[in-house]
Amino acid sequence: GGAGASAAIEANEAGANVMIVTKLRIGDANTMMAEGGIQAADKPNDPPAIHFVDAFGGGHFAAKRELLSKLVCDAPEAIQWLSNLGVEFDKEADGTMVTTHGGGTSRKRMHACKDYSGAEIMRTLRDETFNRPDRITVVDFTAAIEIIKNDKGEACGAVLENVETGEIRIAKAKVVVIATGGAGRMHYQGFPTSNHYGATADGLVMAYRAGAKLLYQDSL
């Protein structure tokens, strides 16, 4: 949802023609379910290094350091990008971002939009994709079911299935981005989840079948 739309917008801004394929509707995604907010170290007393330490310790030191470093270092720019697109983050009268404490954090770096942060972010991203109809094509109710690779082993498209009619189509692409959420709705750990109903591990399965290595961490 949010990740896929963001990738599409960024690619479009770089000059690419983009197709978004989703098995539900664009906006039916985990992003819609998020309430608390999104964290970024963008205040004077809060460098990304402190954000890294908070997040690394809060994750029981199990995170991939290079991925976490990328996350915390790019977060301030991502917040500003979303704000420039029109996301209505909570702000002071002078325009300063309002930030609050998140769980296990030593600084106030949670940016929110009241208690519907995810819905506001997804609304903005969805509208932005619709505002670019000449360069971003959205195909709803169509599931990607297999990644296609060329003779060099590179992803070059996907097999698509219309979930209403069962019709099979082939999409060719120079670049394939998998942004299908996680696996929460498989309930593989045996407890309830607030994940969206579309989070059924489709992307993980497709990536694995295409040869990607998956990271796994035991519950602590």
CSV table of C-alpha atoms in Angstrom, one decimal:
chain,number,residue,atom,x,y,z
A,1,GLY,CA,0.0,0.0,0.0
A,2,GLY,CA,2.0,2.9,1.3
A,3,ALA,CA,5.4,1.4,0.3
A,4,GLY,CA,4.2,0.5,-3.2
A,5,ALA,CA,2.6,3.9,-3.8
A,6,SER,CA,5.7,5.7,-2.6
A,7,ALA,CA,8.0,3.6,-4.8
A,8,ALA,CA,5.7,4.3,-7.8
A,9,ILE,CA,5.7,8.0,-7.2
A,10,GLU,CA,9.4,8.2,-6.7
A,11,ALA,CA,10.0,6.1,-9.9
A,12,ASN,CA,7.6,8.3,-11.8
A,13,GLU,CA,9.4,11.5,-10.6
A,14,ALA,CA,12.6,9.9,-12.0
A,15,GLY,CA,10.9,9.6,-15.4
A,16,ALA,CA,9.6,6.0,-15.4
A,17,ASN,CA,6.3,4.7,-16.6
A,18,VAL,CA,4.9,2.7,-13.7
A,19,MET,CA,2.2,0.1,-13.2
A,20,ILE,CA,0.8,-0.7,-9.7
A,21,VAL,CA,-0.9,-4.1,-9.5
A,22,THR,CA,-2.8,-4.9,-6.3
A,23,LYS,CA,-5.0,-7.9,-5.4
A,24,LEU,CA,-7.5,-5.7,-3.6
A,25,ARG,CA,-7.8,-1.9,-4.2
A,26,ILE,CA,-5.0,0.6,-3.9
A,27,GLY,CA,-5.2,1.8,-0.3
A,28,ASP,CA,-6.4,-1.5,1.1
A,29,ALA,CA,-3.2,-2.1,3.0
A,30,ASN,CA,-1.4,-2.3,6.3
A,31,THR,CA,-0.6,1.4,6.0
A,32,MET,CA,-4.3,2.1,6.5
A,33,MET,CA,-4.3,0.3,9.8
A,34,ALA,CA,-1.5,2.3,11.5
A,35,GLU,CA,-2.6,4.7,14.1
A,36,GLY,CA,0.3,5.8,16.3
A,37,GLY,CA,2.5,7.5,13.9
A,38,ILE,CA,5.9,7.3,12.1
A,39,GLN,CA,9.3,8.0,13.7
A,40,ALA,CA,12.1,10.2,12.4
A,41,ALA,CA,15.0,11.9,14.2
A,42,ASP,CA,14.5,15.4,12.9
A,43,LYS,CA,14.9,17.5,16.0
A,44,PRO,CA,18.1,19.4,17.0
A,45,ASN,CA,18.7,17.1,20.1
A,46,ASP,CA,18.0,13.9,18.2
A,47,PRO,CA,20.6,12.7,15.7
A,48,PRO,CA,19.9,9.5,13.7
A,49,ALA,CA,22.6,7.7,15.7
A,50,ILE,CA,20.4,7.9,18.9
A,51,HIS,CA,17.4,6.7,16.9
A,52,PHE,CA,19.6,3.8,15.8
A,53,VAL,CA,20.5,2.9,19.3
A,54,ASP,CA,16.9,3.1,20.5
A,55,ALA,CA,15.6,0.9,17.7
A,56,PHE,CA,18.5,-1.6,17.8
A,57,GLY,CA,18.1,-2.2,21.5
A,58,GLY,CA,14.3,-2.2,21.3
A,59,GLY,CA,14.5,-4.9,18.7
A,60,HIS,CA,16.6,-7.1,21.0
A,61,PHE,CA,19.7,-6.4,18.9
A,62,ALA,CA,18.3,-8.7,16.1
A,63,ALA,CA,18.0,-6.1,13.3
A,64,LYS,CA,20.3,-6.0,10.3
A,65,ARG,CA,22.5,-3.1,11.1
A,66,GLU,CA,22.8,-1.8,7.5
A,67,LEU,CA,19.1,-1.9,7.0
A,68,LEU,CA,18.3,-0.2,10.3
A,69,SER,CA,21.0,2.5,9.5
A,70,LYS,CA,19.3,3.2,6.2
A,71,LEU,CA,15.9,3.4,7.9
A,72,VAL,CA,16.9,5.9,10.5
A,73,CYS,CA,19.2,8.1,8.3
A,74,ASP,CA,16.5,8.4,5.6
A,75,ALA,CA,13.6,8.9,7.9
A,76,PRO,CA,13.8,12.7,8.3
A,77,GLU,CA,13.8,13.2,4.5
A,78,ALA,CA,10.9,10.7,4.2
A,79,ILE,CA,8.8,12.7,6.7
A,80,GLN,CA,9.5,16.0,4.8
A,81,TRP,CA,8.7,14.3,1.5
A,82,LEU,CA,5.3,13.1,2.8
A,83,SER,CA,4.6,16.5,4.3
A,84,ASN,CA,5.4,18.2,1.0
A,85,LEU,CA,3.0,15.8,-0.8
A,86,GLY,CA,0.2,17.0,1.6
A,87,VAL,CA,0.2,14.7,4.6
A,88,GLU,CA,-1.5,16.6,7.5
A,89,PHE,CA,1.1,15.9,10.2
A,90,ASP,CA,0.3,17.5,13.6
A,91,LYS,CA,2.1,20.8,13.8
A,92,GLU,CA,2.5,23.8,16.1
A,93,ALA,CA,1.1,27.2,15.1
A,94,ASP,CA,4.5,28.1,13.6
A,95,GLY,CA,4.6,25.0,11.4
A,96,THR,CA,7.0,23.0,13.6
A,97,MET,CA,6.3,19.3,13.6
A,98,VAL,CA,4.8,18.0,16.8
A,99,THR,CA,6.6,14.9,18.1
A,100,THR,CA,5.8,12.6,21.0
A,101,HIS,CA,7.4,9.6,22.6
A,102,GLY,CA,7.1,6.1,21.1
A,103,GLY,CA,7.6,2.9,23.0
A,104,GLY,CA,11.2,2.4,24.2
A,105,THR,CA,12.5,5.7,22.8
A,106,SER,CA,14.7,8.2,24.5
A,107,ARG,CA,13.6,11.2,22.4
A,108,LYS,CA,10.3,12.5,21.1
A,109,ARG,CA,10.4,11.6,17.5
A,110,MET,CA,6.9,10.2,16.7
A,111,HIS,CA,5.1,12.1,14.0
A,112,ALA,CA,1.4,11.6,13.9
A,113,CYS,CA,-1.8,12.8,12.2
A,114,LYS,CA,-4.1,12.7,15.2
A,115,ASP,CA,-4.9,9.0,15.6
A,116,TYR,CA,-5.4,8.1,12.0
A,117,SER,CA,-1.8,8.5,10.8
A,118,GLY,CA,-1.7,5.6,8.4
A,119,ALA,CA,-5.0,6.5,6.8
A,120,GLU,CA,-3.9,10.1,6.2
A,121,ILE,CA,-0.6,8.9,4.7
A,122,MET,CA,-2.3,6.4,2.5
A,123,ARG,CA,-5.0,8.9,1.4
A,124,THR,CA,-2.2,11.3,0.3
A,125,LEU,CA,-0.2,8.7,-1.5
A,126,ARG,CA,-3.2,7.2,-3.2
A,127,ASP,CA,-4.4,10.6,-4.4
A,128,GLU,CA,-0.9,11.4,-5.7
A,129,THR,CA,-0.9,8.2,-7.8
A,130,PHE,CA,-4.3,9.1,-9.2
A,131,ASN,CA,-3.0,12.6,-10.1
A,132,ARG,CA,-0.5,11.0,-12.4
A,133,PRO,CA,-2.7,8.9,-14.7
A,134,ASP,CA,-0.5,9.4,-17.8
A,135,ARG,CA,2.5,7.8,-16.1
A,136,ILE,CA,1.1,5.6,-13.2
A,137,THR,CA,-1.4,2.9,-14.2
A,138,VAL,CA,-3.3,1.3,-11.3
A,139,VAL,CA,-4.7,-2.3,-11.8
A,140,ASP,CA,-7.0,-3.3,-8.9
A,141,PHE,CA,-8.3,-6.8,-8.0
A,142,THR,CA,-5.3,-8.4,-9.7
A,143,ALA,CA,-2.8,-10.5,-7.9
A,144,ALA,CA,0.8,-11.1,-8.9
A,145,ILE,CA,1.3,-14.8,-8.6
A,146,GLU,CA,4.8,-15.4,-10.0
A,147,ILE,CA,7.9,-13.3,-10.8
A,148,ILE,CA,9.2,-13.7,-14.3
A,149,LYS,CA,13.0,-13.8,-14.8
A,150,ASN,CA,15.2,-13.4,-17.9
A,151,ASP,CA,18.0,-15.7,-19.0
A,152,LYS,CA,20.4,-13.7,-16.7
A,153,GLY,CA,18.2,-14.5,-13.6
A,154,GLU,CA,16.9,-10.9,-13.4
A,155,ALA,CA,13.3,-10.1,-12.6
A,156,CYS,CA,11.7,-8.8,-15.8
A,157,GLY,CA,8.0,-9.0,-15.1
A,158,ALA,CA,5.2,-11.0,-13.4
A,159,VAL,CA,2.3,-13.3,-14.0
A,160,LEU,CA,-0.9,-11.7,-13.0
A,161,GLU,CA,-4.3,-13.2,-12.1
A,162,ASN,CA,-7.6,-11.3,-12.0
A,163,VAL,CA,-9.1,-12.3,-8.7
A,164,GLU,CA,-12.7,-11.8,-10.0
A,165,THR,CA,-12.5,-13.6,-13.4
A,166,GLY,CA,-9.4,-15.8,-13.0
A,167,GLU,CA,-7.9,-14.3,-16.2
A,168,ILE,CA,-4.2,-14.6,-16.5
A,169,ARG,CA,-2.0,-11.8,-17.9
A,170,ILE,CA,1.7,-11.2,-18.3
A,171,ALA,CA,3.3,-7.9,-17.3
A,172,LYS,CA,6.8,-7.1,-18.6
A,173,ALA,CA,9.0,-4.6,-16.7
A,174,LYS,CA,12.5,-3.4,-16.5
A,175,VAL,CA,12.3,-3.3,-12.7
A,176,VAL,CA,10.0,-5.2,-10.4
A,177,VAL,CA,9.2,-3.9,-6.8
A,178,ILE,CA,7.5,-6.3,-4.4
A,179,ALA,CA,5.5,-4.2,-1.8
A,180,THR,CA,2.8,-6.6,-0.6
A,181,GLY,CA,3.0,-6.3,3.2
A,182,GLY,CA,3.9,-9.1,5.6
A,183,ALA,CA,2.4,-12.3,6.7
A,184,GLY,CA,0.3,-11.3,9.7
A,185,ARG,CA,-3.0,-12.6,8.4
A,186,MET,CA,-1.6,-16.1,8.1
A,187,HIS,CA,-1.7,-16.2,12.0
A,188,TYR,CA,1.4,-18.3,11.9
A,189,GLN,CA,2.3,-17.4,15.5
A,190,GLY,CA,-1.2,-18.2,16.7
A,191,PHE,CA,-2.3,-14.8,18.0
A,192,PRO,CA,-4.7,-12.1,16.7
A,193,THR,CA,-3.3,-9.3,14.5
A,194,SER,CA,-4.3,-5.8,13.4
A,195,ASN,CA,-2.7,-6.5,10.0
A,196,HIS,CA,-4.9,-5.8,7.0
A,197,TYR,CA,-6.6,-8.8,5.4
A,198,GLY,CA,-4.3,-8.6,2.4
A,199,ALA,CA,-1.2,-9.4,4.5
A,200,THR,CA,-1.0,-13.0,3.5
A,201,ALA,CA,2.7,-13.4,2.6
A,202,ASP,CA,2.2,-13.2,-1.2
A,203,GLY,CA,5.4,-11.2,-1.7
A,204,LEU,CA,7.5,-13.3,0.5
A,205,VAL,CA,6.5,-16.5,-1.4
A,206,MET,CA,7.0,-14.9,-4.8
A,207,ALA,CA,10.4,-13.6,-3.8
A,208,TYR,CA,11.5,-16.9,-2.3
A,209,ARG,CA,10.4,-18.8,-5.4
A,210,ALA,CA,12.4,-16.3,-7.5
A,211,GLY,CA,15.5,-17.1,-5.5
A,212,ALA,CA,15.5,-14.3,-2.8
A,213,LYS,CA,16.9,-15.1,0.6
A,214,LEU,CA,14.5,-14.4,3.4
A,215,LEU,CA,15.4,-13.2,6.8
A,216,TYR,CA,13.9,-15.0,9.8
A,217,GLN,CA,14.0,-14.1,13.5
A,218,ASP,CA,12.6,-16.2,16.3
A,219,SER,CA,10.2,-14.5,18.6
A,220,LEU,CA,11.9,-13.2,21.8
